[in-house]
Amino acid sequence: AQKVTQAQTEISVVEKEDVTLDCVYETRDTTYYLFWYKQPPSGELVFLIRRNSFDEQNEISGRYSWNFQKSTSSFNFTITASQVVDSAVYFCALSEALGSAGTASKLTFGTGTRLQVTL
Amino acid sequence: DGGITQSPKYLFRKEGQNVTLSCEQNLNHDAMYWYRQDPGQGLRLIYYSQIVNDFQKGDIAEGYSVSREKKESFPLTVTSAQKNPTAFYLCASTLGTVISSPLHFGNGTRLTVT
């Protein structure tokens, strides 16, 4: 069975600090996708990034960066120079195929990390 | 703008009553999903549907029912058989190939049963 572990339940930082959110996953599949989602207080989950199992290049998007290491089954997320607007719950997720029609997938989510950024 | 609309945002019911949560999408996505979120837990899959008039149970389907009569709509009924119905419910959809497509989520419905 697939599993995603986000060991950090809650992190508090002061604005402009860098912060790393950890994600460790387990799967027997050789082809899989990993995702990060942000859930602000409004409740809607916002897609941040997708990474497939064959692409271990790190990615940077503005203040966000992701470090994927297949050897340690980790997909960590770093926010540089954090801002108050980054305060949210962040979820790491692992996808697997569902059904026979080939148009559905299931995400296995971690329990989320609540990030609180204060002034 | 395309998106997923869930209504209502907050819902209150008495124990023993069935309640239906609405989910509508105008993204022309084939697959739709219902997830449940409880405090301190990740999201868990209740039901999913790949095409109209077809749906499948997820990990926690007991006490729930769905229908998919139209591509745009995927309502979820929380029945009186669901033992702990109070939760945050999220509807989602995907377009494209299996496992690589990110889920698009609605704003959620917070259900409270007393």
PDB file of N, CA and C in Angstrom, chain B residues 41-80:
ATOM      1  N   GLN B  41      -5.709  15.043   9.869  1.00  0.00           N
ATOM      2  CA  GLN B  41      -5.569  13.895   8.985  1.00  0.00           C
ATOM      3  C   GLN B  41      -5.471  14.365   7.549  1.00  0.00           C
ATOM      4  N   GLY B  42      -4.934  13.503   6.737  1.00  0.00           N
ATOM      5  CA  GLY B  42      -4.915  13.784   5.318  1.00  0.00           C
ATOM      6  C   GLY B  42      -6.296  13.563   4.732  1.00  0.00           C
ATOM      7  N   LEU B  43      -6.420  13.776   3.440  1.00  0.00           N
ATOM      8  CA  LEU B  43      -7.693  13.563   2.776  1.00  0.00           C
ATOM      9  C   LEU B  43      -7.872  12.087   2.453  1.00  0.00           C
ATOM     10  N   ARG B  44      -9.088  11.607   2.591  1.00  0.00           N
ATOM     11  CA  ARG B  44      -9.381  10.208   2.286  1.00  0.00           C
ATOM     12  C   ARG B  44     -10.468  10.135   1.220  1.00  0.00           C
ATOM     13  N   LEU B  45     -10.292   9.218   0.279  1.00  0.00           N
ATOM     14  CA  LEU B  45     -11.177   9.104  -0.870  1.00  0.00           C
ATOM     15  C   LEU B  45     -12.452   8.362  -0.505  1.00  0.00           C
ATOM     16  N   ILE B  46     -13.603   8.975  -0.822  1.00  0.00           N
ATOM     17  CA  ILE B  46     -14.903   8.369  -0.534  1.00  0.00           C
ATOM     18  C   ILE B  46     -15.427   7.624  -1.759  1.00  0.00           C
ATOM     19  N   TYR B  47     -15.610   8.342  -2.856  1.00  0.00           N
ATOM     20  CA  TYR B  47     -16.082   7.783  -4.123  1.00  0.00           C
ATOM     21  C   TYR B  47     -15.385   8.512  -5.254  1.00  0.00           C
ATOM     22  N   TYR B  48     -15.341   7.852  -6.401  1.00  0.00           N
ATOM     23  CA  TYR B  48     -14.865   8.521  -7.593  1.00  0.00           C
ATOM     24  C   TYR B  48     -15.664   8.037  -8.799  1.00  0.00           C
ATOM     25  N   SER B  49     -15.640   8.843  -9.851  1.00  0.00           N
ATOM     26  CA  SER B  49     -16.377   8.512 -11.077  1.00  0.00           C
ATOM     27  C   SER B  49     -15.503   8.867 -12.269  1.00  0.00           C
ATOM     28  N   GLN B  50     -15.356   7.933 -13.174  1.00  0.00           N
ATOM     29  CA  GLN B  50     -14.532   8.169 -14.358  1.00  0.00           C
ATOM     30  C   GLN B  50     -15.350   8.691 -15.536  1.00  0.00           C
ATOM     31  N   ILE B  51     -16.605   8.236 -15.614  1.00  0.00           N
ATOM     32  CA  ILE B  51     -17.483   8.645 -16.705  1.00  0.00           C
ATOM     33  C   ILE B  51     -18.915   8.733 -16.185  1.00  0.00           C
ATOM     34  N   VAL B  52     -19.769   9.315 -16.981  1.00  0.00           N
ATOM     35  CA  VAL B  52     -21.176   9.452 -16.599  1.00  0.00           C
ATOM     36  C   VAL B  52     -21.792   8.077 -16.381  1.00  0.00           C
ATOM     37  N   ASN B  53     -22.665   8.016 -15.375  1.00  0.00           N
ATOM     38  CA  ASN B  53     -23.388   6.794 -15.017  1.00  0.00           C
ATOM     39  C   ASN B  53     -22.490   5.669 -14.521  1.00  0.00           C
ATOM     40  N   ASP B  54     -21.293   6.027 -14.086  1.00  0.00           N
ATOM     41  CA  ASP B  54     -20.392   5.041 -13.503  1.00  0.00           C
ATOM     42  C   ASP B  54     -19.655   5.662 -12.333  1.00  0.00           C
ATOM     43  N   PHE B  55     -19.558   4.923 -11.232  1.00  0.00           N
ATOM     44  CA  PHE B  55     -18.800   5.407 -10.093  1.00  0.00           C
ATOM     45  C   PHE B  55     -18.311   4.210  -9.287  1.00  0.00           C
ATOM     46  N   GLN B  56     -17.264   4.451  -8.528  1.00  0.00           N
ATOM     47  CA  GLN B  56     -16.621   3.381  -7.776  1.00  0.00           C
ATOM     48  C   GLN B  56     -16.363   3.815  -6.340  1.00  0.00           C
ATOM     49  N   LYS B  57     -16.370   2.860  -5.431  1.00  0.00           N
ATOM     50  CA  LYS B  57     -16.067   3.154  -4.032  1.00  0.00           C
ATOM     51  C   LYS B  57     -14.585   3.458  -3.849  1.00  0.00           C
ATOM     52  N   GLY B  58     -14.338   4.387  -2.943  1.00  0.00           N
ATOM     53  CA  GLY B  58     -12.977   4.661  -2.535  1.00  0.00           C
ATOM     54  C   GLY B  58     -12.669   3.916  -1.251  1.00  0.00           C
ATOM     55  N   ASP B  59     -11.836   4.514  -0.424  1.00  0.00           N
ATOM     56  CA  ASP B  59     -11.386   3.838   0.795  1.00  0.00           C
ATOM     57  C   ASP B  59     -12.405   3.859   1.927  1.00  0.00           C
ATOM     58  N   ILE B  60     -13.296   4.858   1.930  1.00  0.00           N
ATOM     59  CA  ILE B  60     -14.215   5.006   3.068  1.00  0.00           C
ATOM     60  C   ILE B  60     -15.637   5.249   2.580  1.00  0.00           C
ATOM     61  N   ALA B  61     -16.147   4.395   1.725  1.00  0.00           N
ATOM     62  CA  ALA B  61     -17.452   4.613   1.095  1.00  0.00           C
ATOM     63  C   ALA B  61     -18.649   4.297   1.987  1.00  0.00           C
ATOM     64  N   GLU B  62     -18.460   3.572   3.058  1.00  0.00           N
ATOM     65  CA  GLU B  62     -19.597   3.147   3.877  1.00  0.00           C
ATOM     66  C   GLU B  62     -20.347   4.348   4.452  1.00  0.00           C
ATOM     67  N   GLY B  63     -21.676   4.348   4.239  1.00  0.00           N
ATOM     68  CA  GLY B  63     -22.494   5.433   4.756  1.00  0.00           C
ATOM     69  C   GLY B  63     -22.648   6.591   3.792  1.00  0.00           C
ATOM     70  N   TYR B  64     -22.093   6.443   2.607  1.00  0.00           N
ATOM     71  CA  TYR B  64     -22.189   7.477   1.575  1.00  0.00           C
ATOM     72  C   TYR B  64     -22.763   6.897   0.301  1.00  0.00           C
ATOM     73  N   SER B  65     -23.379   7.761  -0.524  1.00  0.00           N
ATOM     74  CA  SER B  65     -23.807   7.355  -1.850  1.00  0.00           C
ATOM     75  C   SER B  65     -23.601   8.523  -2.802  1.00  0.00           C
ATOM     76  N   VAL B  66     -23.443   8.207  -4.091  1.00  0.00           N
ATOM     77  CA  VAL B  66     -23.229   9.235  -5.114  1.00  0.00           C
ATOM     78  C   VAL B  66     -24.033   8.899  -6.349  1.00  0.00           C
ATOM     79  N   SER B  67     -24.102   9.857  -7.262  1.00  0.00           N
ATOM     80  CA  SER B  67     -24.675   9.643  -8.584  1.00  0.00           C
ATOM     81  C   SER B  67     -23.880  10.473  -9.571  1.00  0.00           C
ATOM     82  N   ARG B  68     -23.905  10.043 -10.828  1.00  0.00           N
ATOM     83  CA  ARG B  68     -23.208  10.808 -11.879  1.00  0.00           C
ATOM     84  C   ARG B  68     -24.081  10.758 -13.137  1.00  0.00           C
ATOM     85  N   GLU B  69     -25.148  11.525 -13.109  1.00  0.00           N
ATOM     86  CA  GLU B  69     -26.095  11.547 -14.226  1.00  0.00           C
ATOM     87  C   GLU B  69     -25.649  12.502 -15.325  1.00  0.00           C
ATOM     88  N   LYS B  70     -24.846  13.471 -14.952  1.00  0.00           N
ATOM     89  CA  LYS B  70     -24.310  14.426 -15.912  1.00  0.00           C
ATOM     90  C   LYS B  70     -22.809  14.551 -15.712  1.00  0.00           C
ATOM     91  N   LYS B  71     -22.101  14.871 -16.753  1.00  0.00           N
ATOM     92  CA  LYS B  71     -20.644  14.999 -16.658  1.00  0.00           C
ATOM     93  C   LYS B  71     -20.257  16.089 -15.658  1.00  0.00           C
ATOM     94  N   GLU B  72     -21.076  17.129 -15.592  1.00  0.00           N
ATOM     95  CA  GLU B  72     -20.728  18.288 -14.777  1.00  0.00           C
ATOM     96  C   GLU B  72     -21.013  18.107 -13.294  1.00  0.00           C
ATOM     97  N   SER B  73     -21.809  17.125 -12.937  1.00  0.00           N
ATOM     98  CA  SER B  73     -22.341  17.066 -11.578  1.00  0.00           C
ATOM     99  C   SER B  73     -22.038  15.739 -10.895  1.00  0.00           C
ATOM    100  N   PHE B  74     -21.653  15.823  -9.626  1.00  0.00           N
ATOM    101  CA  PHE B  74     -21.317  14.611  -8.870  1.00  0.00           C
ATOM    102  C   PHE B  74     -21.742  14.814  -7.410  1.00  0.00           C
ATOM    103  N   PRO B  75     -23.038  14.750  -7.114  1.00  0.00           N
ATOM    104  CA  PRO B  75     -23.495  14.990  -5.742  1.00  0.00           C
ATOM    105  C   PRO B  75     -23.194  13.822  -4.811  1.00  0.00           C
ATOM    106  N   LEU B  76     -22.946  14.153  -3.571  1.00  0.00           N
ATOM    107  CA  LEU B  76     -22.643  13.170  -2.527  1.00  0.00           C
ATOM    108  C   LEU B  76     -23.735  13.210  -1.468  1.00  0.00           C
ATOM    109  N   THR B  77     -24.314  12.054  -1.160  1.00  0.00           N
ATOM    110  CA  THR B  77     -25.297  11.962  -0.092  1.00  0.00           C
ATOM    111  C   THR B  77     -24.659  11.292   1.117  1.00  0.00           C
ATOM    112  N   VAL B  78     -24.736  11.980   2.246  1.00  0.00           N
ATOM    113  CA  VAL B  78     -24.265  11.417   3.505  1.00  0.00           C
ATOM    114  C   VAL B  78     -25.487  10.831   4.188  1.00  0.00           C
ATOM    115  N   THR B  79     -25.519   9.547   4.334  1.00  0.00           N
ATOM    116  CA  THR B  79     -26.706   8.904   4.874  1.00  0.00           C
ATOM    117  C   THR B  79     -26.628   8.769   6.392  1.00  0.00           C
ATOM    118  N   SER B  80     -27.721   8.389   6.978  1.00  0.00           N
ATOM    119  CA  SER B  80     -27.773   8.216   8.432  1.00  0.00           C
ATOM    120  C   SER B  80     -26.908   7.034   8.875  1.00  0.00           C
TER     121      SER B  80
END
